Amino acid sequence: MAGNEYILGIDIGGTFTDLIVLNTRTGTVASAKASTTPGGFVHGILDALRTVQVDLGEVSQIIHGSTTCTNALIEKKQAKTGFLGTKGFSDEFDIQRMVRRWGKTSWSSIYDLHQNKPEPFVARHLRREIDERVTYPGLVLKKPDIEEIRSKASELHREGIQALAVCLLWSSVNPEHEKLVKQTVEKLCPDLHVCISSEVAPVLREYERMVTTAVNASLMPVLSEYLADVEQELHKAGFRGRLLLMQSHGGVAAPAVLREKPIFTLRGGPVAGVVAAAYLSRILKRSRILSCDIGGTSTDTALILDHTVPVVDETEVDYYPVKIPTADVRCIGAGGGSLAYLDVGGALRVGPESAGASPGPACYGAGGTRPTVTDANLVLGRISTGQFCGGRVKLSPDAALASMQEIGKELGWNAEPVAYAILRIAIANIAESIRLQTIDRGHDPREFSLLAFGGGGPLHATLVAEACSIPEVIVPIEPGVFSTLGMVAAEHGYYAQLGYLKPLHEVDPADLTQKLNDLEAEGAGMLRSVPSQDHRVRFHRSAAMRYTLQEWEMRVPLPAGDLDASRLQAIERDFHAAHQARYGFARDAKPVEFVTLYVDTLVPAPPFQYEGPQPGNTDPSAALKESRNVFVDDQIGVTAVPVYDRKRLKTGNVLCGPLLIEEPTSTTFVQRGWSGTVDATGNIILRPEKRL
């Protein structure tokens, strides 16, 4: 295979390293899975590469979905961070929002004087203020004093901070004072990581902007250290190509960009699956896809409308609001490792607590004793003791049965009814999450296809679809490592934004055009050095807009090219139409204003294709492995069902449930009343034989 160049997509989990390899000459892809070595980033990669017979020296590009920053925040291992703000405004870290969430599901009342709230992200003794002021239109009332900046920065430096967040009032409109502070502090304390809000989150709402800036600053040393280790390990192993990281909104970017904006990687892990789902939706010509990624700890779902990754302007990490573009992924604690238990009222519950990778489910034989969803599936016969994770993990049926005993004793049930109840509750939790994403947002789930992937997605897909009245399930090739497909399918992207608080009737079209052109130039400059087979740069313009005095804004697409008065009127009409579509009403007579401008700069990824299965007929018997006793449902109970080898299935094969389909990275359970067909690219398309 010498002389070929490859692109790798890598997803490193706590237990396994998933890898996808794209041959840039032929456009074909292959995937592999290897055990993760704690503290050794590159060992799992090399093991997986041996499986596909590729040398790291032949790799031109690696795309990595990192959870380093997310883990650092959750585990409270971010860098010690100081804050410098406008005089009189640093207490917003304590005031926070009127409505705050505390706990996994509960929301506090805005009228509750005793409500709980997260600890301030930056402690009071690490905050300082400078006497400066800019008005909301951007006019300077008072310039900052250089000596005061130096004095306050020196005080914080003596406190032992590693990073400094700078967030001044109305810097989203006029950033000159923040730039002056950054230049001054970097000269005074060159060892500090300095972050200013006008470069990370130049948007309205002071608290959100403060938190975003402080979070980003606290992660700059963390990601810089991680990337240095990764690049060093890869270099020692023979890698001479380019390393890129997934960003929260679905694009990829170089380390040089993300060292300054590490906050953009916070959702870089889960988003890859959404990107892959959007890519496959285009291939299959499905305009409405619900991606469902079920892993060991969580279930991540997202709505893919018109082949587009859904993006929101804000996310939440450990209860802190972060104003960055993020794929709209809903995550709940329902995965293979989710623990089952009886609550204080004696009701059976499943999740969100997980057994994790260590000790893991009871059936792993690694010390776990409490029952999980994986244990339930093993008791029901739906997963194999010797084929789990490609045979790398040998499962113990006896340990799984033993884990059911305590709950079974309390309820007076045998192991199988307990296991089936655990599974049905997990399915109900996932279904409820999907209903919140569809019905609560005005979408009919009967118009969607469920794309199931992850280690547990295909195992539960027909059950979830049945519970949600979704009429079609798609199980892609290599579902257990499907997320890595999104890494090589992701476009190289840079996301630029700018505060632009101005009533539409006061907007100068030439000024607005110039602002958008500047954002496009910023993005093009960042991506100029990105290697791609297609160097055409595309720009997507949009703006956050609202009615004057309205609290929240909504995103509206903006046209390319120069703007004039007629195009501004068209933008206003588009806003009214978007408001009508989302909220059911519009106020055509009320004035409209801009809040934030956005430009997404994109460079296409190289094309690729999976090698499809051999053509066949409707008979799948050539792929039959065995027959196994499986608990199908509470009506049939235990019965023998056929087990098929996914790799031996051919195009056109028809499969009628109940049955199992096994492959190294996942197992598909097809419920009674469902049947499926293998399409030309190897996907399994499942539909109910009767109306849901």
XYZ file of C-alpha atoms in Angstrom:
692
model
C 0.000 0.000 0.000
C 3.065 2.227 -0.237
C 2.689 5.523 -2.033
C -0.913 6.044 -1.001
C -1.968 8.910 1.227
C -4.525 8.455 3.949
C -6.709 10.604 6.183
C -7.562 9.236 9.617
C -10.578 9.990 11.780
C -9.928 9.070 15.423
C -12.327 8.855 18.340
C -10.567 7.925 21.580
C -12.883 6.650 24.282
C -12.177 5.451 27.783
C -12.308 1.803 26.661
C -11.821 1.726 22.886
C -10.157 3.767 20.150
C -12.291 3.953 16.991
C -10.554 4.728 13.716
C -11.602 5.308 10.122
C -9.121 5.427 7.225
C -9.784 7.303 3.970
C -7.638 6.492 0.932
C -7.481 9.872 -0.815
C -6.541 8.296 -4.163
C -9.340 5.738 -4.422
C -11.899 7.414 -2.165
C -12.486 4.179 -0.256
C -12.682 3.931 3.527
C -12.005 1.231 6.098
C -12.521 1.185 9.847
C -10.926 -0.472 12.857
C -11.236 -0.639 16.621
C -8.541 -1.121 19.288
C -8.251 -0.915 23.053
C -7.374 2.489 24.499
C -4.154 2.655 26.496
C -4.494 5.163 29.381
C -1.829 7.849 29.047
C -0.728 6.525 25.652
C -2.631 8.410 22.943
C -0.834 6.789 20.036
C -0.855 3.098 21.092
C -4.505 2.525 20.234
C -4.032 4.292 16.892
C -1.096 2.091 15.930
C -2.966 -1.066 16.945
C -5.967 -0.057 14.829
C -3.737 0.870 11.869
C -2.177 -2.583 11.921
C -5.665 -4.020 11.466
C -6.151 -2.078 8.212
C -2.473 -2.441 7.191
C -1.653 1.255 7.017
C 1.590 2.841 8.174
C 1.411 6.148 10.071
C 4.062 7.565 7.736
C 1.574 7.272 4.848
C -1.024 9.392 6.660
C -1.316 12.993 5.464
C -3.962 14.140 7.914
C -5.445 13.098 11.258
C -8.801 14.421 12.468
C -9.387 13.926 16.162
C -12.503 14.423 18.262
C -11.137 15.390 21.665
C -13.019 15.415 24.973
C -10.025 16.871 26.848
C -11.622 20.254 27.518
C -15.013 18.844 28.470
C -13.415 16.413 30.909
C -11.253 19.164 32.418
C -14.341 21.264 33.209
C -16.399 18.390 34.581
C -13.508 17.162 36.725
C -12.612 20.733 37.823
C -9.107 20.404 36.405
C -9.000 23.602 34.375
C -6.218 26.143 34.893
C -6.351 28.702 37.700
C -7.917 31.737 36.042
C -8.123 35.426 36.884
C -10.563 38.004 35.556
C -10.233 41.647 34.547
C -13.426 43.611 33.859
C -15.054 47.010 33.796
C -15.369 48.771 37.133
C -18.634 47.835 38.844
C -19.464 44.785 36.723
C -17.432 41.820 37.988
C -20.217 40.750 40.380
C -22.136 39.317 37.436
C -20.251 36.096 38.119
C -22.312 35.900 41.339
C -25.602 37.352 40.055
C -25.762 35.006 37.031
C -29.141 34.451 35.331
C -32.660 34.938 36.660
C -33.615 31.402 35.686
C -30.995 28.845 36.642
C -30.843 25.100 36.403
C -29.602 23.154 39.372
C -29.506 19.378 39.248
C -30.032 17.240 36.186
C -33.705 18.014 35.650
C -34.889 20.745 37.996
C -35.177 24.444 37.244
C -35.206 27.037 39.991
C -37.733 29.850 40.175
C -36.776 33.429 39.347
C -38.708 34.496 42.459
C -36.975 32.055 44.825
C -34.618 34.058 47.067
C -33.043 30.837 48.325
C -32.436 29.223 44.977
C -29.290 27.234 44.388
C -26.853 28.234 41.687
C -23.422 27.144 40.478
C -20.345 28.515 42.167
C -18.971 31.618 40.379
C -16.637 30.391 37.678
C -13.956 32.835 38.814
C -13.584 33.292 42.574
C -13.977 36.824 43.919
C -10.363 37.107 45.103
C -9.205 36.438 41.519
C -11.242 39.271 39.985
C -10.069 42.817 39.366
C -11.711 45.857 37.755
C -10.362 48.758 35.719
C -11.910 52.192 35.332
C -12.998 52.362 31.694
C -16.299 52.764 29.895
C -17.699 52.352 26.395
C -21.366 53.021 25.549
C -23.611 50.572 23.713
C -23.139 52.286 20.314
C -19.362 51.915 20.827
C -18.491 55.483 21.876
C -15.603 55.836 24.351
C -16.502 57.652 27.563
C -13.339 56.810 29.505
C -10.105 55.250 28.276
C -8.305 52.713 30.487
C -5.125 53.726 32.261
C -2.056 51.668 31.307
C -0.587 51.795 34.800
C -3.850 50.579 36.332
C -3.908 47.648 33.897
C -0.344 46.727 34.841
C -1.059 47.047 38.551
C -4.190 44.860 38.483
C -2.572 42.272 36.221
C 0.468 42.084 38.510
C -1.775 41.489 41.534
C -3.464 38.582 39.803
C -0.153 37.202 38.588
C 1.125 37.107 42.153
C -1.975 35.059 43.058
C -0.568 32.306 40.836
C -3.023 32.438 37.945
C -2.141 30.636 34.715
C -4.738 32.346 32.547
C -6.453 35.735 32.456
C -9.926 36.435 31.070
C -10.680 39.998 29.995
C -14.289 41.065 29.463
C -15.088 44.786 29.270
C -18.497 46.401 28.890
C -19.644 46.739 25.253
C -16.403 45.327 23.875
C -18.594 43.372 21.461
C -19.216 46.682 19.684
C -15.857 48.416 20.284
C -12.998 46.026 21.172
C -10.168 48.581 21.297
C -9.909 48.692 25.097
C -9.749 44.903 25.353
C -7.033 44.766 22.718
C -5.034 47.339 24.660
C -5.380 45.286 27.854
C -4.243 42.124 26.073
C -1.179 43.796 24.568
C -0.233 45.326 27.906
C -0.629 42.114 29.928
C 1.173 39.927 27.395
C 4.191 42.238 27.531
C 4.092 42.382 31.329
C 3.417 38.648 31.938
C 4.468 36.657 28.845
C 3.824 33.340 30.631
C 0.088 34.073 31.038
C -2.566 32.831 28.636
C -4.675 35.939 27.939
C -8.149 35.724 26.441
C -10.377 38.689 25.530
C -14.118 38.401 24.980
C -14.100 40.302 21.677
C -12.041 37.492 20.129
C -13.974 34.553 21.597
C -17.576 35.702 22.096
C -18.232 39.217 20.748
C -21.951 38.961 21.569
C -24.531 40.559 23.837
C -25.382 39.492 27.405
C -22.573 40.293 29.806
C -22.834 37.234 32.046
C -22.767 34.735 29.188
C -19.888 36.622 27.564
C -17.954 36.715 30.863
C -18.415 33.010 31.502
C -17.521 32.056 27.930
C -14.349 34.136 28.069
C -13.351 32.786 31.483
C -14.024 29.176 30.472
C -11.996 29.625 27.302
C -9.089 31.196 29.209
C -9.092 28.387 31.767
C -8.843 25.793 28.992
C -6.047 27.422 27.003
C -3.234 25.859 29.102
C -5.096 22.530 29.233
C -5.508 22.103 25.474
C -2.063 23.529 24.716
C -0.443 20.923 26.962
C -2.587 18.120 25.545
C -1.822 19.070 21.935
C 1.900 19.313 22.662
C 1.850 15.752 24.040
C -0.237 14.442 21.140
C 1.910 16.071 18.471
C 5.077 14.803 20.147
C 3.759 11.224 20.386
C 2.584 11.236 16.775
C 5.889 12.671 15.552
C 7.855 9.971 17.386
C 5.630 7.332 15.776
C 6.430 8.626 12.282
C 3.526 10.960 11.557
C 4.556 13.901 9.349
C 1.129 15.118 8.305
C -1.347 17.628 9.678
C -3.407 17.255 12.858
C -6.915 18.745 12.950
C -9.568 18.723 15.681
C -13.339 18.534 15.538
C -15.195 21.655 16.634
C -18.504 21.862 18.454
C -20.449 23.054 15.424
C -19.295 20.186 13.192
C -16.323 21.624 11.310
C -12.645 20.928 11.839
C -9.794 23.340 12.553
C -6.048 23.355 13.090
C -4.423 23.330 16.552
C -3.081 26.842 15.971
C -6.661 28.154 15.904
C -7.949 26.037 18.766
C -5.066 26.774 21.135
C -6.521 30.297 21.262
C -10.134 29.085 21.235
C -10.164 25.692 22.985
C -13.770 26.245 23.989
C -14.729 25.416 20.382
C -13.787 21.763 21.038
C -16.182 21.246 23.965
C -18.654 19.158 21.947
C -16.118 17.906 19.417
C -16.703 14.272 20.397
C -20.508 13.803 20.069
C -20.827 16.123 17.057
C -18.922 13.761 14.745
C -21.840 11.336 14.752
C -24.239 14.126 13.780
C -21.967 15.147 10.897
C -21.854 11.527 9.733
C -25.651 11.329 9.945
C -26.044 14.488 7.851
C -23.616 13.085 5.280
C -25.498 9.781 5.024
C -28.835 11.595 4.780
C -27.588 13.192 1.544
C -26.450 9.834 0.165
C -29.794 8.195 0.988
C -31.838 11.258 -0.016
C -33.656 11.363 3.316
C -34.560 14.947 4.209
C -35.631 14.115 7.769
C -33.273 12.005 9.848
C -33.167 11.503 13.595
C -29.660 10.393 14.532
C -29.509 8.108 17.564
C -26.083 7.313 18.991
C -26.311 4.897 21.935
C -23.002 4.281 23.659
C -21.876 2.959 26.992
C -22.948 5.960 29.049
C -25.381 8.091 27.074
C -27.785 8.358 24.178
C -27.159 11.347 21.899
C -29.923 12.343 19.485
C -30.201 15.129 16.907
C -32.653 16.210 14.202
C -31.124 16.377 10.710
C -33.364 18.509 8.508
C -32.503 18.904 4.805
C -29.096 17.231 5.301
C -27.873 19.995 7.630
C -26.168 19.698 11.012
C -28.417 21.596 13.469
C -26.456 24.376 15.197
C -27.424 26.530 18.181
C -25.646 29.624 19.517
C -25.277 28.482 23.105
C -24.571 25.322 25.047
C -24.208 24.473 28.719
C -21.254 22.800 30.402
C -21.496 21.869 34.074
C -24.409 24.375 34.396
C -22.417 27.287 32.913
C -23.823 28.934 29.746
C -21.274 29.018 26.935
C -21.898 31.211 23.888
C -20.331 29.173 21.115
C -21.842 27.600 17.997
C -22.703 24.017 18.907
C -24.448 21.147 17.193
C -27.895 20.776 18.719
C -27.461 17.353 20.316
C -29.703 16.122 23.118
C -27.888 13.837 25.546
C -29.441 11.687 28.272
C -27.913 9.133 30.633
C -29.158 6.021 28.856
C -26.466 3.675 27.557
C -25.193 0.153 27.895
C -23.620 0.936 31.256
C -26.663 2.722 32.727
C -27.417 1.275 36.166
C -30.811 -0.103 37.206
C -32.062 0.333 40.766
C -35.169 0.622 42.929
C -35.922 4.132 44.150
C -37.166 4.998 47.657
C -40.727 4.278 46.561
C -39.810 0.837 45.230
C -40.109 1.805 41.555
C -37.577 0.447 39.065
C -35.336 3.142 37.535
C -32.593 3.066 34.891
C -29.824 5.713 34.691
C -28.538 8.346 34.488
C -25.778 6.919 36.718
C -23.461 4.636 34.771
C -21.084 1.811 35.646
C -18.548 3.470 33.340
C -15.610 1.689 31.734
C -14.392 0.580 35.160
C -15.738 -1.560 36.711
C -18.311 -1.582 33.918
C -21.394 -3.812 33.710
C -21.475 -6.890 35.951
C -21.064 -9.198 32.945
C -17.606 -7.695 32.215
C -16.299 -9.588 35.245
C -14.227 -6.575 36.324
C -15.772 -6.067 39.757
C -19.161 -4.608 38.886
C -22.150 -6.175 40.622
C -25.056 -3.825 39.905
C -27.308 -4.542 36.895
C -26.998 -2.452 33.726
C -28.690 -2.313 30.323
C -25.878 -4.447 28.875
C -26.456 -7.074 31.567
C -30.162 -7.048 30.721
C -29.479 -7.628 27.017
C -27.141 -10.507 27.838
C -29.740 -12.150 30.103
C -32.294 -11.804 27.297
C -29.898 -13.470 24.835
C -29.647 -10.433 22.567
C -25.859 -10.140 22.701
C -23.280 -12.895 22.370
C -20.889 -13.851 25.146
C -17.996 -14.240 22.716
C -18.665 -11.642 19.989
C -19.105 -8.517 22.111
C -16.825 -5.696 20.837
C -15.369 -8.041 18.246
C -14.543 -10.652 20.867
C -12.254 -8.342 22.844
C -14.572 -8.446 25.864
C -15.727 -11.868 27.084
C -19.053 -11.589 28.860
C -20.209 -13.641 31.833
C -23.905 -14.696 31.716
C -23.683 -15.914 35.310
C -22.523 -12.496 36.533
C -25.329 -10.804 34.572
C -27.920 -13.151 36.092
C -26.527 -12.583 39.584
C -26.796 -8.792 39.141
C -30.585 -9.159 38.680
C -31.131 -11.043 41.932
C -31.496 -8.154 44.375
C -34.095 -6.341 42.270
C -35.797 -9.628 41.432
C -36.060 -10.529 45.117
C -37.657 -7.170 45.963
C -40.158 -7.420 43.100
C -40.734 -11.174 43.305
C -39.576 -11.697 39.723
C -37.163 -14.018 37.970
C -34.090 -12.674 36.131
C -35.673 -12.487 32.657
C -38.675 -10.309 33.654
C -36.287 -8.002 35.537
C -33.995 -7.746 32.511
C -36.923 -7.091 30.172
C -38.280 -4.395 32.504
C -34.857 -2.717 32.648
C -34.713 -2.681 28.864
C -38.237 -1.299 28.456
C -37.556 1.507 30.941
C -34.336 2.447 29.110
C -36.275 2.490 25.819
C -38.997 4.653 27.398
C -36.365 7.150 28.608
C -34.863 7.409 25.115
C -38.305 7.703 23.521
C -39.267 10.536 25.869
C -36.103 12.414 24.935
C -36.916 11.983 21.239
C -40.467 13.235 21.743
C -39.072 16.385 23.384
C -36.946 16.950 20.275
C -39.704 16.278 17.786
C -43.264 16.774 19.007
C -42.400 19.575 21.429
C -40.738 21.451 18.548
C -43.610 20.924 16.141
C -42.156 17.957 14.204
C -44.064 14.760 13.507
C -41.834 11.728 14.292
C -43.790 9.732 11.710
C -42.049 11.805 9.028
C -38.537 10.824 10.183
C -36.131 7.945 9.717
C -34.176 6.780 12.763
C -30.460 6.412 12.011
C -29.116 4.106 14.717
C -25.413 3.785 15.485
C -22.965 3.470 18.335
C -22.395 0.162 20.090
C -25.989 0.049 21.373
C -27.932 1.942 18.707
C -28.826 -0.975 16.397
C -29.525 -3.226 19.395
C -32.381 -0.975 20.528
C -33.365 0.791 17.290
C -36.579 -1.009 16.332
C -37.802 -0.814 19.933
C -37.131 2.940 20.088
C -38.746 3.508 16.686
C -41.804 1.522 17.712
C -42.142 3.547 20.911
C -41.920 6.833 18.959
C -44.026 5.801 15.921
C -41.017 6.291 13.635
C -41.687 4.266 10.456
C -38.122 3.543 9.302
C -34.814 2.542 10.881
C -31.458 2.803 9.102
C -28.497 0.809 10.405
C -25.350 2.050 8.614
C -22.231 0.071 7.806
C -19.910 -0.300 10.820
C -22.407 1.340 13.209
C -20.123 0.949 16.225
C -17.531 3.297 14.683
C -19.942 5.342 12.548
C -19.109 8.566 14.416
C -15.579 8.514 13.031
C -17.088 8.781 9.550
C -18.149 12.309 10.491
C -14.529 13.245 11.085
C -13.480 12.603 7.492
C -16.819 13.912 6.150
C -16.618 17.155 8.153
C -15.841 20.285 6.218
C -12.946 22.430 7.361
C -14.705 25.300 9.050
C -14.100 28.576 10.826
C -16.944 30.294 12.622
C -16.746 34.075 13.007
C -19.215 36.333 14.799
C -19.557 40.013 15.605
C -21.865 42.018 17.851
C -24.005 44.374 15.741
C -26.795 45.823 17.882
C -28.587 48.189 15.517
C -32.217 48.786 14.424
C -32.682 47.635 10.857
C -34.026 50.999 9.725
C -30.776 52.637 10.897
C -28.469 50.192 9.134
C -26.189 51.533 6.422
C -26.126 48.766 3.768
C -22.520 49.588 2.877
C -21.446 49.357 6.524
C -23.202 46.017 7.022
C -21.672 44.679 3.800
C -18.209 45.709 4.987
C -18.709 44.016 8.362
C -19.729 40.757 6.649
C -16.836 41.008 4.184
C -14.425 41.442 7.108
C -15.786 38.296 8.774
C -15.405 36.389 5.496
C -11.815 37.615 5.126
C -11.087 36.491 8.695
C -12.412 33.011 7.973
C -10.668 32.681 4.613
C -7.383 33.690 6.229
C -7.739 31.036 8.907
C -8.455 28.288 6.360
C -5.988 29.336 3.658
C -3.421 26.763 4.747
C -5.878 23.863 5.128
C -5.056 21.041 2.653
C -8.017 20.035 0.532
C -8.681 18.494 -2.838
C -11.251 21.222 -3.402
C -10.030 24.681 -2.441
C -13.280 26.476 -3.161
C -14.173 28.407 -0.025
C -17.867 28.822 0.753
C -19.389 31.390 3.082
C -22.680 31.077 4.951
C -23.935 34.405 6.286
C -26.584 34.816 8.945
C -27.679 37.206 11.672
C -29.336 36.962 15.060
C -32.334 39.303 14.893
C -35.295 40.230 17.088
C -38.128 42.680 17.490
C -37.023 45.800 19.359
C -37.371 45.230 23.143
C -37.717 41.468 22.590
C -35.606 39.422 25.034
C -34.337 36.662 22.733
C -33.269 36.675 19.126
C -33.428 34.105 16.321
C -31.153 33.283 13.410
C -31.982 34.464 9.863
C -29.899 33.687 6.737
C -28.325 36.664 4.956
C -27.692 36.884 1.195
C -24.214 36.845 -0.312
C -22.696 39.861 -2.024
C -23.312 43.578 -1.538
C -26.417 44.668 0.336
C -28.734 47.544 -0.532
C -32.030 48.935 0.753
C -34.155 46.405 -1.155
C -32.146 43.482 0.181
C -32.508 44.815 3.728
C -36.278 44.853 3.207
C -36.083 41.234 2.031
C -34.096 40.338 5.188
C -36.820 41.954 7.305
C -39.489 39.901 5.521
C -37.432 36.757 6.082
C -37.281 37.513 9.806
C -41.064 37.944 10.052
C -41.553 34.665 8.163
C -39.078 32.821 10.416
C -40.788 34.211 13.527
C -44.166 33.105 12.191
C -42.828 29.612 11.474
C -41.261 29.179 14.920
C -43.745 30.911 17.225
C -46.956 30.903 15.198
C -47.210 34.684 14.888
C -45.368 37.721 13.512
C -45.570 41.460 14.224
C -45.044 42.984 10.790
C -45.578 46.519 12.092
C -42.984 46.277 14.897
C -39.412 47.438 14.246
C -36.711 44.802 13.854
C -33.073 45.003 14.939
C -29.833 43.127 14.339
C -28.036 41.652 17.340
C -25.149 39.517 16.073
C -23.612 38.798 12.669
C -22.275 35.344 11.786
C -20.174 33.994 8.928
C -19.363 30.295 8.633
C -16.396 29.717 6.309
C -16.151 26.228 4.820
C -13.708 24.216 2.713
C -15.101 20.880 1.436
C -13.662 17.586 2.671
C -12.272 15.043 0.159
C -14.909 12.739 -1.379
C -15.099 9.123 -0.270
C -17.218 6.003 -0.539
C -17.735 2.710 1.260
C -17.260 -0.468 -0.716
C -20.762 -1.921 -0.879
C -21.710 -5.600 -0.455
C -21.888 -8.118 -3.280
C -25.187 -8.226 -5.197
C -27.580 -10.952 -4.135
C -31.235 -11.907 -3.986
C -33.853 -11.788 -1.262
C -32.566 -14.951 0.461
C -30.135 -14.159 3.332
C -29.487 -17.795 4.297
C -25.849 -17.656 3.119
C -25.181 -15.223 5.987
C -26.853 -17.384 8.650
C -24.491 -18.140 11.557
C -26.628 -19.949 14.087
C -29.903 -20.003 15.950
C -30.062 -18.640 19.508
C -32.683 -18.581 22.253
C -33.763 -14.969 22.767
C -36.409 -13.362 24.977
C -38.318 -11.527 22.219
C -41.125 -9.828 24.162
C -43.608 -10.495 26.972
C -46.032 -12.194 24.567
C -43.702 -14.709 22.921
C -41.126 -15.009 25.684
C -38.048 -17.069 24.834
C -37.807 -18.513 21.331
C -35.091 -19.517 18.878
C -34.207 -16.704 16.446
C -31.749 -16.705 13.519
C -28.412 -14.923 13.924
C -26.826 -13.462 10.764
C -23.278 -12.340 9.990
C -23.447 -8.720 8.759
C -20.324 -9.103 6.610
C -21.874 -11.975 4.638
C -25.132 -10.182 3.847
C -25.618 -9.144 0.218
C -27.494 -6.357 -1.537
C -31.180 -7.197 -1.782
C -31.254 -9.652 1.137
C -34.540 -9.437 3.050
C -34.562 -10.078 6.802
C -37.756 -10.650 8.798
C -37.763 -10.262 12.576
C -37.351 -11.418 15.189
C -33.645 -11.916 14.453
C -30.124 -10.769 15.314
C -27.410 -9.425 13.020
C -23.879 -9.524 14.441
C -20.739 -7.676 13.398
C -17.510 -6.760 15.218
C -18.645 -3.318 16.385
C -22.336 -3.826 17.124
C -25.363 -6.137 17.191
C -28.701 -5.364 15.541
C -31.896 -6.726 17.081
C -34.870 -6.722 14.713
C -38.120 -6.822 16.663
C -41.027 -9.054 15.785
C -43.162 -7.362 13.124
C -40.216 -5.596 11.456
C -38.375 -6.533 8.273
C -35.317 -5.114 6.555
C -33.504 -4.930 3.241
C -29.789 -4.492 2.544
C -29.311 -1.578 0.132
C -26.593 -1.117 -2.496
C -24.210 0.626 -0.090
C -24.661 -1.937 2.676
C -27.070 -0.071 4.945
C -29.887 -2.107 6.477
C -33.258 -0.391 5.977
C -35.852 -1.642 8.479
C -39.586 -0.989 8.376
C -42.565 -2.363 10.313
C -44.633 -4.943 8.484
C -47.768 -3.359 9.913
C -48.760 0.231 10.657
C -47.350 1.582 13.910
